[in-house]
Coordinates of C-alpha atoms and ligand atoms in Angstrom, one line a residue:
X1 CA -14.4 42.7 -42.0
X2 CA -16.0 39.5 -40.8
X3 CA -14.3 37.1 -38.4
X4 CA -13.7 34.5 -41.1
X5 CA -11.4 36.8 -43.0
X6 CA -9.2 37.8 -40.1
X7 CA -8.8 34.5 -38.4
X8 CA -6.6 31.8 -40.2
X9 CA -5.5 28.2 -39.7
X10 CA -2.2 29.6 -38.6
X11 CA -3.8 31.6 -35.9
X12 CA -5.8 28.6 -34.7
X13 CA -2.6 26.5 -34.7
X14 CA -0.9 29.1 -32.5
X15 CA -3.9 29.8 -30.3
X16 CA -4.3 26.1 -29.3
X17 CA -0.4 25.6 -29.1
X18 CA -0.7 22.7 -31.6
X19 CA 3.0 22.8 -32.7
X20 CA 4.1 22.5 -29.0
X21 CA 2.0 19.6 -27.8
X22 CA 1.5 17.6 -31.0
X23 CA 5.2 17.0 -31.8
X24 CA 4.1 17.4 -35.4
X25 CA 1.4 14.7 -35.4
X26 CA -1.6 17.1 -35.5
X27 CA -2.3 20.3 -37.4
X28 CA -5.1 22.5 -38.8
X29 CA -5.9 22.3 -42.6
X30 CA -7.1 24.9 -45.0
X31 CA -10.8 24.0 -44.1
X32 CA -10.2 24.7 -40.5
X33 CA -10.3 21.0 -39.5
X34 CA -7.8 19.3 -37.2
X35 CA -5.8 16.7 -39.2
X36 CA -3.4 14.0 -38.1
X37 CA -0.1 14.3 -39.9
X38 CA 1.9 11.3 -40.9
X39 CA 5.2 10.7 -42.6
X40 CA 5.4 11.5 -46.3
X41 CA 3.1 14.5 -45.9
X42 CA -0.1 12.5 -45.6
X43 CA -2.9 13.9 -43.4
X44 CA -6.1 12.5 -42.1
X45 CA -8.9 14.9 -41.6
X46 CA -10.6 14.3 -38.2
X47 CA -13.9 15.7 -39.4
X48 CA -13.9 13.1 -42.2
X49 CA -13.1 10.4 -39.7
X50 CA -16.0 11.4 -37.6
X51 CA -18.3 11.3 -40.7
X52 CA -17.0 7.8 -41.7
X53 CA -17.4 6.5 -38.1
X54 CA -21.0 7.7 -38.0
X55 CA -21.7 6.2 -41.4
X56 CA -20.5 2.9 -40.0
X57 CA -23.3 3.1 -37.4
X58 CA -21.2 4.2 -34.4
X59 CA -22.3 7.2 -32.3
X60 CA -20.0 9.5 -30.4
X61 CA -17.9 9.3 -28.3
X62 CA -15.3 7.4 -30.2
X63 CA -11.7 6.8 -29.2
X64 CA -9.6 7.0 -32.4
X65 CA -6.2 5.3 -32.6
X66 CA -3.6 6.1 -35.2
X67 CA -1.3 3.0 -35.5
X68 CA 0.9 5.0 -37.9
X69 CA 1.7 7.4 -35.0
X70 CA 2.7 4.5 -32.8
X71 CA 5.1 3.3 -35.5
X72 CA 6.4 6.8 -36.0
X73 CA 7.1 7.1 -32.3
X74 CA 9.0 3.8 -32.2
X75 CA 11.1 5.0 -35.2
X76 CA 11.8 8.3 -33.6
X77 CA 13.0 6.8 -30.3
X78 CA 14.9 4.0 -32.1
X79 CA 16.5 6.5 -34.5
X80 CA 17.5 8.8 -31.7
X81 CA 19.4 6.0 -30.0
X82 CA 21.0 4.8 -33.2
X83 CA 22.1 8.3 -34.0
X84 CA 23.5 9.0 -30.5
X85 CA 25.3 5.6 -30.5
X86 CA 26.9 6.3 -33.9
X87 CA 27.9 9.8 -32.9
X88 CA 29.3 8.7 -29.5
X89 CA 30.7 5.4 -30.8
X90 CA 28.6 3.4 -28.4
X91 CA 28.8 -0.1 -29.8
X92 CA 26.6 -2.2 -27.5
X93 CA 23.2 -1.2 -28.8
X94 CA 19.8 -0.3 -27.5
X95 CA 16.4 -2.0 -27.5
X96 CA 13.0 -0.5 -26.8
X97 CA 10.9 -2.4 -24.3
X98 CA 7.2 -1.6 -24.2
X99 CA 5.8 -1.5 -20.6
X100 CA 2.4 -3.0 -21.3
X101 CA 0.8 -1.4 -18.2
X102 CA 0.6 1.8 -20.2
X103 CA -2.0 0.4 -22.6
X104 CA -2.5 -3.4 -22.8
X105 CA -5.1 -3.2 -25.6
X106 CA -4.4 -6.0 -28.1
X107 CA -4.3 -3.8 -31.1
X108 CA -1.8 -1.4 -29.4
X109 CA 0.6 -4.1 -28.4
X110 CA 0.4 -5.8 -31.8
X111 CA 1.1 -2.6 -33.6
X112 CA 4.1 -1.9 -31.5
X113 CA 5.5 -5.4 -31.9
X114 CA 4.8 -5.5 -35.6
X115 CA 6.4 -2.2 -36.4
X116 CA 8.8 -2.4 -39.4
X117 CA 11.5 -0.2 -37.8
X118 CA 13.0 -1.8 -34.6
X119 CA 12.4 -5.0 -32.7
X120 CA 10.6 -4.2 -29.4
X121 CA 10.4 -6.3 -26.3
X122 CA 7.8 -6.3 -23.6
X123 CA 8.0 -5.3 -19.9
X124 CA 5.4 -6.8 -17.6
X125 CA 4.6 -6.1 -14.0
X126 CA 2.1 -8.8 -13.0
X127 CA 1.1 -12.4 -13.6
X128 CA -1.8 -11.4 -15.8
X129 CA 0.4 -9.0 -17.9
X130 CA 2.8 -11.9 -18.3
X131 CA 0.0 -14.1 -19.6
X132 CA -1.0 -11.2 -21.9
X133 CA 2.6 -11.1 -23.2
X134 CA 2.4 -14.9 -23.9
X135 CA -0.3 -14.0 -26.4
X136 CA 2.1 -11.8 -28.4
X137 CA 5.7 -12.9 -28.3
X138 CA 7.3 -15.5 -30.5
X139 CA 10.5 -17.4 -29.8
X140 CA 12.4 -15.5 -32.6
X141 CA 12.2 -12.1 -31.1
X142 CA 10.6 -12.7 -27.8
X143 CA 12.3 -10.4 -25.3
X144 CA 10.5 -10.2 -22.0
X145 CA 11.4 -8.3 -18.8
X146 CA 9.4 -9.5 -15.7
X147 CA 9.1 -6.7 -13.1
X148 CA 6.7 -6.3 -10.2
X149 CA 6.3 -8.4 -7.0
X150 CA 6.2 -12.1 -7.8
X151 CA 4.7 -15.2 -6.2
X152 CA 5.7 -18.7 -7.0
X153 CA 3.1 -19.0 -9.8
X154 CA 4.5 -15.8 -11.5
X155 CA 8.0 -17.1 -11.2
X156 CA 7.1 -20.5 -12.7
X157 CA 5.3 -18.8 -15.6
X158 CA 8.4 -16.7 -16.3
X159 CA 10.6 -19.8 -16.2
X160 CA 8.2 -21.6 -18.5
X161 CA 8.4 -18.7 -20.9
X162 CA 12.2 -19.3 -21.0
X163 CA 11.4 -23.0 -21.7
X164 CA 9.3 -21.8 -24.7
X165 CA 12.4 -20.2 -26.1
X166 CA 11.7 -16.6 -25.1
X167 CA 14.5 -14.4 -23.7
X168 CA 13.3 -13.7 -20.2
X169 CA 14.8 -11.5 -17.5
X170 CA 13.3 -12.1 -14.1
X171 CA 14.0 -8.9 -12.2
X172 CA 14.4 -9.2 -8.5
X173 CA 12.4 -6.5 -6.8
X174 CA 12.6 -8.0 -3.4
X175 CA 15.1 -10.4 -1.7
X176 CA 12.6 -13.2 -1.0
X177 CA 12.1 -13.8 -4.7
X178 CA 15.6 -15.2 -5.2
X179 CA 15.1 -18.3 -3.2
X180 CA 11.8 -19.2 -4.9
X181 CA 13.5 -18.7 -8.3
X182 CA 16.3 -21.0 -7.3
X183 CA 13.9 -23.7 -6.1
X184 CA 11.7 -23.6 -9.1
X185 CA 14.4 -23.3 -11.7
X186 CA 16.1 -26.4 -10.2
X187 CA 12.8 -28.2 -10.4
X188 CA 12.1 -27.1 -14.0
X189 CA 15.8 -27.5 -15.0
X190 CA 16.0 -23.9 -16.4
X191 CA 19.0 -21.6 -16.1
X192 CA 17.3 -18.3 -15.4
X193 CA 18.5 -14.9 -16.5
X194 CA 18.3 -12.5 -13.6
X195 CA 18.0 -8.8 -13.3
X196 CA 18.0 -6.7 -10.2
X197 CA 16.1 -3.5 -9.7
X198 CA 18.0 -1.0 -7.7
X199 CA 16.5 1.8 -5.6
X200 CA 18.1 5.1 -6.2
X201 CA 18.3 8.0 -3.8
X202 CA 17.9 10.5 -6.6
X203 CA 14.4 11.8 -7.1
X204 CA 12.8 13.4 -10.2
X205 CA 10.3 16.1 -9.4
X206 CA 6.8 15.3 -10.5
X207 CA 3.6 13.5 -9.7
X208 CA 5.2 10.1 -10.0
X209 CA 8.4 10.8 -7.9
X210 CA 7.6 8.0 -5.4
X211 CA 8.9 5.5 -8.0
X212 CA 12.3 6.9 -7.2
X213 CA 14.1 8.0 -4.0
X214 CA 14.6 6.3 -0.6
X215 CA 10.9 5.8 -0.1
X216 CA 10.4 4.1 -3.4
X217 CA 8.1 1.1 -3.4
X218 CA 10.3 -1.1 -5.6
X219 CA 13.9 -2.2 -5.8
X220 CA 16.7 -3.1 -3.5
X221 CA 18.4 -0.4 -1.4
X222 CA 22.2 -0.6 -0.9
X223 CA 21.9 -2.7 2.1
X224 CA 19.6 -5.3 0.5
X225 CA 21.7 -5.2 -2.7
X226 CA 24.8 -6.3 -0.7
X227 CA 22.7 -9.1 0.9
X228 CA 21.5 -10.1 -2.6
X229 CA 25.1 -10.2 -3.9
X230 CA 26.1 -12.3 -0.9
X231 CA 23.2 -14.8 -1.5
X232 CA 24.0 -15.1 -5.2
X233 CA 27.6 -16.0 -4.2
X234 CA 26.3 -18.6 -1.7
X235 CA 24.2 -20.2 -4.5
X236 CA 27.1 -19.9 -6.9
X237 CA 24.9 -18.0 -9.2
X238 CA 27.2 -15.1 -10.1
X239 CA 26.8 -15.8 -13.8
X240 CA 23.0 -15.6 -13.6
X241 CA 22.9 -11.9 -12.9
X242 CA 22.9 -10.2 -16.3
X243 CA 20.8 -7.1 -16.0
X244 CA 20.5 -4.0 -13.7
X245 CA 17.3 -2.0 -13.8
X246 CA 16.1 1.2 -12.2
X247 CA 13.0 3.3 -12.9
X248 CA 12.8 6.9 -11.5
X249 CA 9.1 7.6 -12.2
X250 CA 6.9 8.6 -15.0
X251 CA 6.7 12.0 -16.8
X252 CA 10.1 13.4 -15.8
X253 CA 10.0 17.0 -16.8
X254 CA 13.7 17.8 -16.4
X255 CA 16.3 15.8 -18.2
X256 CA 18.8 17.0 -15.5
X257 CA 16.8 15.0 -12.9
X258 CA 17.0 11.9 -15.0
X259 CA 20.7 12.3 -15.7
X260 CA 21.4 12.7 -12.0
X261 CA 19.6 9.4 -11.3
X262 CA 21.5 7.7 -14.2
X263 CA 24.8 8.9 -12.7
X264 CA 23.9 7.3 -9.4
X265 CA 22.8 4.1 -11.2
X266 CA 26.1 3.9 -13.1
X267 CA 28.0 4.0 -9.8
X268 CA 25.9 1.1 -8.5
X269 CA 26.6 -0.6 -11.8
X270 CA 30.3 -0.1 -11.2
X271 CA 30.0 -1.5 -7.7
X272 CA 28.2 -4.6 -8.8
X273 CA 31.0 -5.1 -11.3
X274 CA 33.6 -4.6 -8.6
X275 CA 31.9 -7.4 -6.7
X276 CA 32.7 -9.8 -9.5
X277 CA 29.5 -9.8 -11.6
X278 CA 29.3 -9.1 -15.3
X279 CA 26.2 -7.2 -16.2
X280 CA 25.5 -7.2 -20.0
X281 CA 22.2 -5.3 -19.9
X282 CA 21.2 -2.0 -18.3
X283 CA 17.5 -1.2 -18.2
X284 CA 17.0 2.6 -17.5
X285 CA 13.3 2.3 -17.0
X286 CA 10.7 4.8 -18.4
X287 CA 10.0 8.4 -17.6
X288 CA 10.4 10.2 -21.0
X289 CA 7.9 13.0 -20.7
X290 CA 5.1 14.3 -22.9
X291 CA 4.2 18.0 -23.2
X292 CA 0.5 17.8 -22.3
X293 CA 0.4 21.4 -21.1
X294 CA 2.2 22.7 -24.2
X295 CA 4.4 24.9 -22.0
X296 CA 7.8 23.6 -22.8
X297 CA 8.7 24.1 -19.1
X298 CA 9.4 22.1 -15.9
X299 CA 5.8 21.9 -14.8
X300 CA 4.5 18.3 -14.0
X301 CA 2.6 18.0 -17.3
X302 CA 5.2 19.5 -19.5
X303 CA 8.9 18.9 -20.4
X304 CA 12.0 20.8 -21.4
X305 CA 13.7 18.3 -23.6
X306 CA 13.1 16.1 -26.7
X307 CA 13.6 12.4 -27.4
X308 CA 16.9 13.1 -29.1
X309 CA 18.3 15.0 -26.1
X310 CA 17.2 12.1 -23.9
X311 CA 19.0 9.5 -26.1
X312 CA 22.1 11.6 -26.2
X313 CA 22.1 11.9 -22.4
X314 CA 21.6 8.2 -21.8
X315 CA 24.3 7.1 -24.3
X316 CA 26.8 9.8 -23.0
X317 CA 26.3 9.1 -19.4
X318 CA 26.6 5.3 -19.7
X319 CA 29.4 5.5 -22.3
X320 CA 31.5 8.0 -20.3
X321 CA 31.2 6.1 -17.1
X322 CA 32.2 2.8 -18.7
X323 CA 35.2 4.3 -20.5
X324 CA 36.4 6.0 -17.3
X325 CA 36.1 2.8 -15.3
X326 CA 37.3 0.6 -18.1
X327 CA 34.1 -1.5 -18.0
X328 CA 32.4 -3.1 -21.0
X329 CA 29.5 -1.2 -22.4
X330 CA 26.1 -2.7 -21.5
X331 CA 23.3 -3.1 -24.1
X332 CA 20.7 -0.5 -23.0
X333 CA 17.0 -1.2 -22.6
X334 CA 14.5 1.7 -22.3
X335 CA 11.0 1.2 -21.0
X336 CA 9.3 4.4 -22.2
X337 CA 5.5 3.9 -22.4
X338 CA 4.0 7.3 -22.1
X339 CA 6.2 8.9 -24.8
X340 CA 5.6 5.9 -27.1
X341 CA 1.8 5.8 -26.9
X342 CA 0.3 9.1 -25.7
X343 CA 0.1 10.7 -29.1
X344 CA -1.5 7.9 -30.9
X345 CA -5.0 8.0 -29.4
X346 CA -7.6 10.8 -29.1
X347 CA -11.3 11.0 -28.3
X348 CA -13.9 12.7 -30.6
X349 CA -17.1 13.7 -29.0
X350 CA -20.0 16.1 -29.4
X351 CA -21.4 18.9 -27.3
X352 CA -24.9 18.1 -26.1
X353 CA -25.7 21.5 -24.8
X354 CA -24.2 24.9 -24.4
X355 CA -25.6 26.8 -21.5
X356 CA -24.6 30.4 -22.1
X357 CA -24.6 33.0 -19.5
X358 CA -27.9 34.7 -19.6
X359 CA -28.1 38.0 -21.4
X360 CA -27.4 40.7 -18.9
X361 CA -30.5 42.7 -18.1
X362 CA -29.4 45.2 -15.5
X363 CA -31.3 48.4 -14.9
X364 CA -29.4 51.0 -12.8
X365 CA -32.7 52.4 -11.3
X366 CA -33.2 49.0 -9.6
X367 CA -30.4 49.9 -7.1
X368 CA -32.6 52.6 -5.5
X369 CA -35.0 49.9 -4.2
X370 CA -32.3 47.7 -2.6
X371 CA -31.4 47.3 1.0
X372 CA -29.2 50.3 2.1
X373 CA -26.0 48.2 2.5
X374 CA -26.3 46.9 -1.1
X375 CA -27.2 50.3 -2.4
X376 CA -24.1 51.8 -0.9
X377 CA -21.8 49.0 -2.0
X378 CA -23.2 49.1 -5.5
X379 CA -22.6 52.9 -5.7
X380 CA -19.0 52.5 -4.5
X381 CA -18.4 49.8 -7.1
X382 CA -19.9 51.9 -9.9
X383 CA -17.7 54.9 -8.9
X384 CA -14.5 52.8 -8.9
X385 CA -11.8 53.1 -11.4
X386 CA -12.4 50.0 -13.6
X387 CA -8.8 49.6 -14.4
X388 CA -8.0 48.7 -10.8
X389 CA -9.4 45.2 -11.2
X390 CA -8.0 43.8 -7.9
X391 CA -9.7 46.5 -5.8
X392 CA -13.0 46.2 -7.7
X393 CA -13.0 42.4 -7.5
X394 CA -12.6 42.5 -3.7
X395 CA -15.6 44.9 -3.5
X396 CA -17.6 42.6 -5.7
X397 CA -16.8 39.8 -3.3
X398 CA -18.1 41.8 -0.3
X399 CA -21.2 42.8 -2.3
X400 CA -21.9 39.1 -3.1
X401 CA -21.4 38.0 0.5
X402 CA -23.8 40.7 1.9
X403 CA -26.4 39.9 -0.8
X404 CA -26.3 36.2 0.3
X405 CA -26.6 37.1 4.0
X406 CA -29.6 39.4 3.3
X407 CA -31.3 36.7 1.2
X408 CA -30.7 34.0 3.9
X409 CA -32.2 36.4 6.5
X410 CA -35.3 36.8 4.3
X411 CA -34.5 40.5 3.7
X412 CA -33.9 40.1 0.0
X413 CA -36.7 38.5 -2.1
X414 CA -36.2 36.4 -5.2
X415 CA -36.8 39.4 -7.5
X416 CA -34.1 41.5 -5.8
X417 CA -31.8 38.5 -5.6
X418 CA -32.0 38.2 -9.4
X419 CA -31.3 41.9 -9.7
X420 CA -28.2 41.7 -7.6
X421 CA -27.0 38.7 -9.5
X422 CA -27.5 40.6 -12.7
X423 CA -25.5 43.6 -11.2
X424 CA -22.6 41.3 -10.5
X425 CA -22.7 39.8 -14.0
X426 CA -22.9 43.3 -15.5
X427 CA -19.8 44.5 -13.6
X428 CA -17.8 41.3 -14.4
X429 CA -18.7 41.7 -18.0
X430 CA -17.6 45.3 -18.0
X431 CA -14.3 44.3 -16.3
X432 CA -13.5 41.6 -18.9
X433 CA -14.2 44.0 -21.7
X434 CA -11.2 46.0 -20.5
X435 CA -7.7 44.6 -21.2
X436 CA -7.9 41.0 -19.9
X437 CA -5.8 40.2 -16.9
X438 CA -5.9 37.3 -14.5
X439 CA -8.5 38.7 -12.2
X440 CA -10.9 39.6 -15.0
X441 CA -10.2 36.3 -16.7
X442 CA -11.2 34.4 -13.6
X443 CA -14.6 35.9 -13.7
X444 CA -15.0 36.4 -17.4
X445 CA -18.5 35.3 -18.3
X446 CA -18.4 31.8 -19.7
X447 CA -20.8 29.1 -20.9
X448 CA -21.1 25.6 -19.6
X449 CA -20.5 23.1 -22.3
X450 CA -22.0 19.7 -21.6
X451 CA -20.2 17.0 -23.5
X452 CA -21.0 13.4 -24.4
X453 CA -18.3 11.5 -22.4
X454 CA -17.2 10.6 -19.0
X455 CA -14.0 12.1 -17.6
X456 CA -13.7 9.2 -15.2
X457 CA -13.8 6.7 -18.1
X458 CA -11.8 8.6 -20.8
X459 CA -9.4 10.9 -19.0
X460 CA -9.2 9.7 -15.4
X461 CA -6.0 11.6 -14.8
X462 CA -7.9 14.8 -15.0
X463 CA -9.8 13.7 -12.0
X464 CA -7.0 11.8 -10.2
X465 CA -4.1 14.2 -10.8
X466 CA -5.6 17.4 -12.1
X467 CA -3.8 16.6 -15.3
X468 CA -4.0 18.9 -18.3
X469 CA -4.7 17.5 -21.8
X470 CA -4.8 19.4 -25.1
X471 CA -8.5 19.9 -25.9
X472 CA -9.9 21.9 -28.9
X473 CA -12.7 21.9 -31.4
X474 CA -11.8 19.7 -34.4
X475 CA -13.9 21.8 -36.8
X476 CA -14.7 25.5 -37.4
X477 CA -11.1 26.6 -36.7
X478 CA -11.2 29.4 -39.3
X479 CA -13.4 31.4 -37.0
X480 CA -11.9 33.4 -34.2
X481 CA -12.8 31.8 -30.8
X482 CA -15.3 34.1 -29.2
X483 CA -16.6 32.4 -26.1
X484 CA -15.1 30.9 -23.0
X485 CA -16.5 27.5 -22.0
X486 CA -16.1 25.1 -19.1
X487 CA -16.5 21.5 -20.2
X488 CA -18.7 19.2 -18.2
X489 CA -19.1 15.5 -18.7
X490 CA -22.3 13.3 -18.4
X491 CA -21.6 12.1 -14.8
X492 CA -23.7 13.3 -11.9
X493 CA -20.5 14.4 -10.1
X494 CA -19.3 17.9 -9.5
X495 CA -15.8 16.5 -10.3
X496 CA -17.0 15.6 -13.8
X497 CA -15.8 18.9 -15.3
X498 CA -12.5 20.2 -16.6
X499 CA -11.2 23.2 -14.8
X500 CA -7.7 23.4 -16.3
X501 CA -6.8 23.9 -19.9
X502 CA -3.6 24.5 -21.7
X503 CA -3.7 28.0 -22.9
X504 CA -1.1 30.2 -24.6
X505 CA 1.9 29.0 -22.7
X506 CA 0.0 28.9 -19.4
X507 CA -3.2 27.3 -18.1
X508 CA -6.7 28.8 -18.0
X509 CA -9.8 27.7 -16.2
X510 CA -11.9 27.9 -19.4
X511 CA -11.5 26.8 -22.9
X512 CA -12.0 29.5 -25.5
X513 CA -13.8 28.3 -28.6
X514 CA -16.0 29.5 -31.5
X515 CA -19.6 29.4 -30.7
X516 CA -21.5 27.8 -33.6
X517 CA -25.2 28.6 -34.2
X518 CA -26.2 25.3 -33.0
X519 CA -24.1 24.0 -30.1
X520 CA -24.7 20.5 -31.3
X521 CA -22.5 21.2 -34.3
X522 CA -19.5 21.5 -31.9
X523 CA -17.2 18.6 -32.2
X524 CA -14.4 18.4 -29.6
X525 CA -11.1 16.5 -29.7
X526 CA -9.3 15.4 -26.6
X527 CA -5.7 14.6 -27.4
X528 CA -2.7 12.6 -26.1
X529 CA -4.9 9.9 -24.5
X530 CA -2.9 6.9 -25.6
X531 CA -1.0 6.3 -22.3
X532 CA -2.6 5.1 -19.1
X533 CA -6.1 6.7 -19.7
X534 CA -7.8 3.7 -21.2
X535 CA -6.6 1.3 -18.6
X536 CA -7.1 3.5 -15.6
X537 CA -10.6 4.6 -16.7
X538 CA -13.5 3.5 -14.5
X539 CA -17.2 3.1 -14.7
X540 CA -18.5 6.0 -12.6
X541 CA -22.2 6.3 -13.1
X542 CA -21.9 3.1 -15.2
X543 CA -20.6 4.9 -18.3
X544 CA -18.5 2.2 -20.0
X545 CA -15.8 1.8 -22.6
X546 CA -16.3 4.0 -25.6
X547 CA -16.3 2.7 -29.1
X548 CA -12.7 2.5 -30.4
X549 CA -11.4 2.4 -34.0
X550 CA -8.0 2.3 -35.7
X551 CA -7.6 4.9 -38.5
X552 CA -4.8 4.7 -41.1
X553 CA -4.1 6.2 -44.5
X554 CA -2.9 4.2 -47.4
X555 CA -0.5 5.1 -50.2
X556 CA -3.4 6.3 -52.3
X557 CA -4.5 8.7 -49.6
X558 CA -7.5 6.6 -48.7
X559 CA -8.6 6.6 -45.1
X560 CA -8.9 3.0 -43.8
X561 CA -10.9 2.2 -40.7
X562 CA -10.2 -1.1 -38.9
X563 CA -10.4 -2.9 -35.6
X564 CA -13.8 -1.4 -34.8
X565 CA -14.6 -2.4 -31.2
X566 CA -18.0 -1.5 -30.0
X567 CA -18.1 0.2 -26.7
X568 CA -19.8 -1.4 -23.7
X569 CA -23.6 -1.7 -23.7
X570 CA -25.7 -1.2 -20.5
X571 CA -26.0 -4.9 -19.5
X572 CA -22.2 -5.3 -19.6
X573 CA -21.8 -2.5 -17.1
X574 CA -24.6 -4.0 -14.9
X575 CA -22.7 -7.3 -15.0
X576 CA -19.6 -5.6 -13.5
X577 CA -21.6 -4.7 -10.4
X578 CA -23.2 -8.2 -10.5
X579 CA -26.7 -7.2 -11.6
X580 CA -27.8 -9.6 -14.3
X581 CA -29.8 -8.7 -17.3
X582 CA -32.3 -11.5 -16.2
X583 CA -32.7 -9.9 -12.8
X584 CA -33.7 -6.6 -14.4
X585 CA -36.2 -8.3 -16.8
X586 CA -37.7 -10.5 -14.1
X587 CA -38.2 -7.6 -11.7
X588 CA -39.8 -5.5 -14.5
X589 CA -42.1 -8.4 -15.4
X590 CA -43.2 -8.8 -11.8
X591 CA -44.0 -5.1 -11.5
X592 CA -45.9 -5.1 -14.8
X593 CA -47.9 -8.1 -13.7
X594 CA -48.9 -6.3 -10.5
X595 CA -49.6 -3.1 -12.4
X596 CA -52.2 -5.2 -14.4
X597 CA -51.2 -3.7 -17.8
X598 CA -52.4 -5.5 -21.0
X599 CA -50.1 -8.1 -22.5
X600 CA -49.5 -5.8 -25.5
X601 CA -48.3 -3.0 -23.2
X602 CA -46.2 -5.4 -21.1
X603 CA -44.4 -6.8 -24.2
X604 CA -43.8 -3.4 -25.6
X605 CA -42.2 -2.1 -22.3
X606 CA -40.1 -5.3 -21.9
X607 CA -38.9 -5.0 -25.5
X608 CA -37.8 -1.4 -25.0
X609 CA -36.0 -2.4 -21.8
X610 CA -34.2 -5.2 -23.5
X611 CA -33.1 -2.9 -26.3
X612 CA -31.9 -0.4 -23.7
X613 CA -29.8 -3.2 -22.0
X614 CA -28.0 -3.7 -25.4
X615 CA -27.5 0.0 -26.2
X616 CA -24.5 2.3 -25.7
X617 CA -24.1 3.9 -22.2
X618 CA -23.5 7.4 -23.7
X619 CA -26.1 9.7 -25.1
X620 CA -27.6 8.8 -28.4
X621 CA -29.1 10.9 -31.1
X622 CA -32.2 12.7 -29.9
X623 CA -34.3 11.3 -32.7
X624 CA -34.2 7.7 -31.9
X625 CA -35.3 5.4 -29.1
X626 CA -33.1 2.8 -27.5
X627 CA -30.7 1.7 -30.2
X628 CA -29.0 -1.7 -29.8
X629 CA -25.3 -1.6 -30.5
X630 CA -24.8 -5.3 -29.8
X631 CA -26.9 -8.2 -31.0
X632 CA -29.1 -10.7 -29.3
Ligands
PLP1 N1 8.9 0.9 -16.2 C1 8.4 0.7 -15.0 C2 9.0 -0.2 -14.0 C3 7.3 1.5 -14.6 O1 6.8 1.4 -13.3 C4 6.7 2.4 -15.5 C5 5.6 3.3 -15.1 O2 5.7 4.1 -14.3 C6 7.3 2.5 -16.8 C7 8.4 1.7 -17.1 C8 6.7 3.5 -17.8 O3 7.0 4.8 -17.5 P1 6.6 5.9 -18.6 O4 5.3 5.6 -19.1 O5 6.7 7.2 -17.9 O6 7.6 5.9 -19.6

């Protein structure tokens, strides 16, 4: 029976853990393509998207955004709070704030604010983010929370936002901000709404735990909070403090950690009340996690709860505390950025080369000609019980070390070195053909898959945090995966490879995929990239922004492409390191003048360089020369 008949879309779905990480937004269709699933059973075939993108003249890589997923996420979070509030008779309501640091791209922010389900406010953490917010909010539903350290200019901008009619909370992160707010609001004749960020002692385990706990960077500790209260009294500003805020950190894997922090926060809330302040709003920050590793566990890149559990926990904790202490219920703000945006964006790219392990060509009689040490070790290894993989792997390590020593001492020539390498490969292959276990898996022969993208630009958290993202072919999923591959990017950096993949409830150091006849047919999808990756991405090796595109489906099942943003071209990258296009052309002209080439040759070369300056920074199709993506 051929592979096509035994492997199904369902097996592919399970193999790549799609139901776990995708939260229902991605699936495999009957053709073996990955599809994006939207409400009302509509699906967008990613292979068709790739075709349409190429027809529009874009080459890969392309970052694809699905605005309808963003809207669905807002609906899911909003509905979860509505339902929890109704069930628990929580009457003071909830509003989603979008922390724009997570992804400030215009189209993302506009899609979030224009969603038809729930009004959403913005949270900003710097002066420039505040100016960005000015580009979006209108006075009718312009809710703005200003976090982050603030100078006088930031504070004046925030006060001016209030003069424009926006509802602005200026959150005190640090005591010195209060006096500046007081001076400037007097001068501008504005009555500011203040929030205070409190620093909790509770910590949520994870990569971002420094946002919480005693050593947190932001927020007032108990001592400073008392001083702040005192200062508000001195200013007779008790009525200005209307909001309390805390943020425990991003990607909180255990809801129990978050609930513990919220309990502590509620006691602080109670204390502020006891000091005579009436807080109407409680901002519980972000932290709602995404299951990147598809493990459904407490690992840093996973989670053990869903949006609905989170909403129930927030409403229950706040409601119960207020009922017990007979305090009014605050209106709740949440600032979940990752959970809102991660699913909506993914990268499609192509494999440029698949370097397979060479065919194993090991002849047993070679051993007789080797150095005595290697001969003995090889014989011991061949006599071993192949089911004791730990023992045999240790011996292979010793063999490898001794072979290296002998080569470095000049006692093993290149021919014998090739033979010993083949021997190692032969044994590892024999081991992995037994029942796979961790030891064998570690050494299972695998190919190197060179892909047309930069990890540093498109998935910087792989490099910075060893983060795991769901990665899989978007095509050929009706074929049983038959080869292990390690993905490498285009950068000349040994860190430019992916060494950890979500795999069958664990992680693996290779990605198992189906080897097509021509590796260039392999299309890969990198998922859950909508949060933080775009904005943290950098220009290592001068690979720039990729092309981006919004993809939606209409009521007639037509795929609509919009907001096509061409990626960076070479001269834009050069400008970021202060090398002008003119400098490049002038220097080339000088060199060509000295090289005494004909005018015809000079013009030809300069034209090609000019085209290259206006072309994509990623690899183009092999059958064309420099291809301009932007005009001049
Ligand atoms: N609010 C504040 C103050 C933050 O610093 C952050 C990011 O860490 C967020 C909200 C968003 O967190 P997340 O994306 O984990 O929801």
